[in-house]
Every structure is written in C-alpha cells, then in structure tokens.
Amino acid sequence: MDQVEGSSDEGRGSAESSRTSQTQPVSSPTLGSICAMKRNVHAIIPEADFECTRGKDVLQQYTFNTGVAKHLFCKRCGVTPFYRPRSNPFHYAVTIACIDPGSIQTLVVRKVDGQNWEKAVPACGIQDL
C-alpha cells in the first residue's frame, strides 16, 4: 500500500491511499463554487483506496445546497483535509495542500466551472474517475 501522509492540524491527522499509480486525478474548480472560494485543489480518491488513520475525532461535517457533498473540516484549525464531493460521492476529495510534499509525483488537472456545475462536471470527465 502506498501511503500518502498529510494533516490539517500540526500532524494530528493522517490519510492513507492504496492507489498504486503515481498519477492522481485532480479537480481544480473555478468560478462560483465553495472549493474555488476556498482555493481547494483536491485529488479524487476511490473510497476503497482511502482510509483516515488518525484525527477522525476532530473532524466536523458540513453540508449545504443538495446535501450530497459531505464537507469535513478540522474543529481545531478549520482546514478541510478531505471530503465527499458531490461530483463523486463514493470517492474522497483529498486537499492537495494537506498532503506532505513529495508524496505525489504527478497530478492531472481537470478544471470544473463551478458556476455551470450541472453541465461542467459531466463534460470534464471527473465523474469517470
């Protein structure tokens, strides 16, 4: 299992990915979405390849609009280390800024127009991950 370490609050959290590829698909939302406003660039990881190994006790869930996305944030520092995205509700979106440097070698960026979410998400291919 390839381990990707990262945290949102002084090393108190950790997530593990068993994905063997060195290339992680990434969503970089644009215009009008909560992710764009938070500058959250994230890697989409299948549920079976993800495990939160530490820090579950400090995560708080937040939902809005359709309620499909399950946004998680650290109760201590407010950072979103990962969450369940609306585009891929059976995956996790891991915030790139929370992953330790050197853990990922290559990123594939797919931009999503958050103002036109309903059309943009299917068109960009992010749901095929």
PDB file of C-alpha atoms in Angstrom:
ATOM      1  CA  MET A   1       0.000   0.000   0.000  1.00  0.00           C
ATOM      2  CA  ASP A   2       1.382   3.401  -0.984  1.00  0.00           C
ATOM      3  CA  GLN A   3       0.902   5.736   1.937  1.00  0.00           C
ATOM      4  CA  VAL A   4       0.255   9.418   1.477  1.00  0.00           C
ATOM      5  CA  GLU A   5       0.673  11.274   4.752  1.00  0.00           C
ATOM      6  CA  GLY A   6      -0.764  14.661   5.424  1.00  0.00           C
ATOM      7  CA  SER A   7      -2.600  16.669   8.015  1.00  0.00           C
ATOM      8  CA  SER A   8      -4.738  19.674   8.688  1.00  0.00           C
ATOM      9  CA  ASP A   9      -3.619  20.449  12.218  1.00  0.00           C
ATOM     10  CA  GLU A  10       0.037  20.118  13.222  1.00  0.00           C
ATOM     11  CA  GLY A  11       0.396  16.470  12.217  1.00  0.00           C
ATOM     12  CA  ARG A  12      -2.604  15.203  14.180  1.00  0.00           C
ATOM     13  CA  GLY A  13      -4.317  13.601  11.181  1.00  0.00           C
ATOM     14  CA  SER A  14      -3.344  11.100   8.545  1.00  0.00           C
ATOM     15  CA  ALA A  15      -4.918   9.568   5.467  1.00  0.00           C
ATOM     16  CA  GLU A  16      -3.757   6.541   3.554  1.00  0.00           C
ATOM     17  CA  SER A  17      -4.217   5.760  -0.136  1.00  0.00           C
ATOM     18  CA  SER A  18      -3.650   2.321  -1.625  1.00  0.00           C
ATOM     19  CA  ARG A  19      -3.774   3.662  -5.172  1.00  0.00           C
ATOM     20  CA  THR A  20      -0.683   2.342  -6.941  1.00  0.00           C
ATOM     21  CA  SER A  21      -0.489   4.857  -9.761  1.00  0.00           C
ATOM     22  CA  GLN A  22       1.865   7.804  -9.318  1.00  0.00           C
ATOM     23  CA  THR A  23      -0.675   9.961 -11.165  1.00  0.00           C
ATOM     24  CA  GLN A  24      -3.566  11.255  -9.093  1.00  0.00           C
ATOM     25  CA  PRO A  25      -6.528  12.851 -10.865  1.00  0.00           C
ATOM     26  CA  VAL A  26      -7.205  16.340  -9.583  1.00  0.00           C
ATOM     27  CA  SER A  27     -10.162  18.663  -9.710  1.00  0.00           C
ATOM     28  CA  SER A  28      -9.415  22.370  -9.771  1.00  0.00           C
ATOM     29  CA  PRO A  29     -12.804  24.091  -9.505  1.00  0.00           C
ATOM     30  CA  THR A  30     -13.258  27.539 -10.960  1.00  0.00           C
ATOM     31  CA  LEU A  31     -15.748  30.349 -10.556  1.00  0.00           C
ATOM     32  CA  GLY A  32     -18.570  30.222  -8.098  1.00  0.00           C
ATOM     33  CA  SER A  33     -18.081  27.026  -6.150  1.00  0.00           C
ATOM     34  CA  ILE A  34     -17.199  26.706  -2.474  1.00  0.00           C
ATOM     35  CA  CYS A  35     -13.975  24.928  -3.487  1.00  0.00           C
ATOM     36  CA  ALA A  36     -12.939  27.832  -5.701  1.00  0.00           C
ATOM     37  CA  MET A  37     -13.622  30.344  -2.957  1.00  0.00           C
ATOM     38  CA  LYS A  38     -11.567  28.263  -0.506  1.00  0.00           C
ATOM     39  CA  ARG A  39      -8.856  27.702  -3.174  1.00  0.00           C
ATOM     40  CA  ASN A  40      -9.269  23.959  -2.569  1.00  0.00           C
ATOM     41  CA  VAL A  41      -7.492  21.879  -5.193  1.00  0.00           C
ATOM     42  CA  HIS A  42      -8.034  18.219  -4.447  1.00  0.00           C
ATOM     43  CA  ALA A  43      -7.244  14.707  -5.647  1.00  0.00           C
ATOM     44  CA  ILE A  44     -10.182  12.363  -6.174  1.00  0.00           C
ATOM     45  CA  ILE A  45      -9.500   9.004  -4.478  1.00  0.00           C
ATOM     46  CA  PRO A  46     -11.864   5.980  -4.695  1.00  0.00           C
ATOM     47  CA  GLU A  47     -13.450   5.062  -1.357  1.00  0.00           C
ATOM     48  CA  ALA A  48     -11.815   1.606  -1.390  1.00  0.00           C
ATOM     49  CA  ASP A  49      -8.375   3.228  -1.691  1.00  0.00           C
ATOM     50  CA  PHE A  50      -8.764   5.694   1.174  1.00  0.00           C
ATOM     51  CA  GLU A  51      -8.583   5.389   4.944  1.00  0.00           C
ATOM     52  CA  CYS A  52      -8.409   8.119   7.548  1.00  0.00           C
ATOM     53  CA  THR A  53      -5.917   6.644  10.015  1.00  0.00           C
ATOM     54  CA  ARG A  54      -5.849   9.452  12.594  1.00  0.00           C
ATOM     55  CA  GLY A  55      -7.834  12.517  13.550  1.00  0.00           C
ATOM     56  CA  LYS A  56     -11.421  11.365  12.899  1.00  0.00           C
ATOM     57  CA  ASP A  57     -12.385  12.733  16.306  1.00  0.00           C
ATOM     58  CA  VAL A  58     -11.530  16.315  15.289  1.00  0.00           C
ATOM     59  CA  LEU A  59     -13.483  16.324  12.016  1.00  0.00           C
ATOM     60  CA  GLN A  60     -16.824  18.110  11.737  1.00  0.00           C
ATOM     61  CA  GLN A  61     -19.220  17.594   8.802  1.00  0.00           C
ATOM     62  CA  TYR A  62     -20.921  20.433   6.925  1.00  0.00           C
ATOM     63  CA  THR A  63     -23.485  20.082   4.125  1.00  0.00           C
ATOM     64  CA  PHE A  64     -25.436  22.626   2.113  1.00  0.00           C
ATOM     65  CA  ASN A  65     -27.481  23.007  -1.081  1.00  0.00           C
ATOM     66  CA  THR A  66     -28.219  19.434  -2.338  1.00  0.00           C
ATOM     67  CA  GLY A  67     -26.658  17.785   0.738  1.00  0.00           C
ATOM     68  CA  VAL A  68     -24.773  15.285  -1.444  1.00  0.00           C
ATOM     69  CA  ALA A  69     -21.299  16.642  -0.722  1.00  0.00           C
ATOM     70  CA  LYS A  70     -20.113  15.902   2.806  1.00  0.00           C
ATOM     71  CA  HIS A  71     -17.603  18.627   3.629  1.00  0.00           C
ATOM     72  CA  LEU A  72     -15.351  17.784   6.561  1.00  0.00           C
ATOM     73  CA  PHE A  73     -13.231  20.286   8.400  1.00  0.00           C
ATOM     74  CA  CYS A  74     -10.904  20.179  11.392  1.00  0.00           C
ATOM     75  CA  LYS A  75     -12.608  21.534  14.528  1.00  0.00           C
ATOM     76  CA  ARG A  76      -9.251  22.875  15.756  1.00  0.00           C
ATOM     77  CA  CYS A  77      -7.952  24.755  12.712  1.00  0.00           C
ATOM     78  CA  GLY A  78     -10.857  24.889  10.207  1.00  0.00           C
ATOM     79  CA  VAL A  79      -8.973  23.261   7.312  1.00  0.00           C
ATOM     80  CA  THR A  80     -10.736  20.756   5.032  1.00  0.00           C
ATOM     81  CA  PRO A  81      -8.258  17.848   4.707  1.00  0.00           C
ATOM     82  CA  PHE A  82     -10.712  15.719   2.686  1.00  0.00           C
ATOM     83  CA  TYR A  83     -14.424  15.394   1.969  1.00  0.00           C
ATOM     84  CA  ARG A  84     -17.031  13.515  -0.077  1.00  0.00           C
ATOM     85  CA  PRO A  85     -17.539  15.540  -3.271  1.00  0.00           C
ATOM     86  CA  ARG A  86     -20.891  15.961  -4.976  1.00  0.00           C
ATOM     87  CA  SER A  87     -19.280  15.034  -8.300  1.00  0.00           C
ATOM     88  CA  ASN A  88     -18.025  11.686  -6.937  1.00  0.00           C
ATOM     89  CA  PRO A  89     -19.990  10.851  -3.751  1.00  0.00           C
ATOM     90  CA  PHE A  90     -18.419   7.384  -3.428  1.00  0.00           C
ATOM     91  CA  HIS A  91     -14.896   8.835  -3.513  1.00  0.00           C
ATOM     92  CA  TYR A  92     -12.945  11.185  -1.300  1.00  0.00           C
ATOM     93  CA  ALA A  93     -11.519  14.516  -2.401  1.00  0.00           C
ATOM     94  CA  VAL A  94      -8.195  14.932  -0.600  1.00  0.00           C
ATOM     95  CA  THR A  95      -6.933  18.505  -0.351  1.00  0.00           C
ATOM     96  CA  ILE A  96      -3.555  18.694  -2.108  1.00  0.00           C
ATOM     97  CA  ALA A  97      -2.259  21.333   0.336  1.00  0.00           C
ATOM     98  CA  CYS A  98      -2.766  18.827   3.193  1.00  0.00           C
ATOM     99  CA  ILE A  99      -0.582  16.146   1.577  1.00  0.00           C
ATOM    100  CA  ASP A 100       3.065  16.062   2.603  1.00  0.00           C
ATOM    101  CA  PRO A 101       5.439  17.358  -0.109  1.00  0.00           C
ATOM    102  CA  GLY A 102       6.912  14.580  -2.245  1.00  0.00           C
ATOM    103  CA  SER A 103       4.007  12.183  -1.648  1.00  0.00           C
ATOM    104  CA  ILE A 104       2.618  12.667  -5.164  1.00  0.00           C
ATOM    105  CA  GLN A 105       4.854  12.742  -8.221  1.00  0.00           C
ATOM    106  CA  THR A 106       2.388  13.823 -10.941  1.00  0.00           C
ATOM    107  CA  LEU A 107      -1.018  15.475 -10.998  1.00  0.00           C
ATOM    108  CA  VAL A 108      -3.585  15.509 -13.795  1.00  0.00           C
ATOM    109  CA  VAL A 109      -5.629  18.709 -13.579  1.00  0.00           C
ATOM    110  CA  ARG A 110      -9.237  18.854 -14.722  1.00  0.00           C
ATOM    111  CA  LYS A 111     -10.850  22.240 -14.262  1.00  0.00           C
ATOM    112  CA  VAL A 112     -14.518  22.465 -13.388  1.00  0.00           C
ATOM    113  CA  ASP A 113     -16.640  25.564 -13.931  1.00  0.00           C
ATOM    114  CA  GLY A 114     -18.456  25.851 -10.604  1.00  0.00           C
ATOM    115  CA  GLN A 115     -20.942  28.432 -11.921  1.00  0.00           C
ATOM    116  CA  ASN A 116     -22.166  25.931 -14.503  1.00  0.00           C
ATOM    117  CA  TRP A 117     -21.709  22.831 -12.347  1.00  0.00           C
ATOM    118  CA  GLU A 118     -24.546  20.726 -13.827  1.00  0.00           C
ATOM    119  CA  LYS A 119     -23.058  20.946 -17.350  1.00  0.00           C
ATOM    120  CA  ALA A 120     -19.366  21.277 -16.481  1.00  0.00           C
ATOM    121  CA  VAL A 121     -18.926  18.206 -14.252  1.00  0.00           C
ATOM    122  CA  PRO A 122     -20.124  15.594 -16.775  1.00  0.00           C
ATOM    123  CA  ALA A 123     -18.229  17.350 -19.589  1.00  0.00           C
ATOM    124  CA  CYS A 124     -14.854  17.384 -17.804  1.00  0.00           C
ATOM    125  CA  GLY A 125     -14.815  13.621 -17.135  1.00  0.00           C
ATOM    126  CA  ILE A 126     -14.239  13.881 -13.395  1.00  0.00           C
ATOM    127  CA  GLN A 127     -17.139  11.505 -12.682  1.00  0.00           C
ATOM    128  CA  ASP A 128     -15.348   8.790 -14.654  1.00  0.00           C
ATOM    129  CA  LEU A 129     -12.519   8.548 -12.106  1.00  0.00           C
TER     130      LEU A 129
END
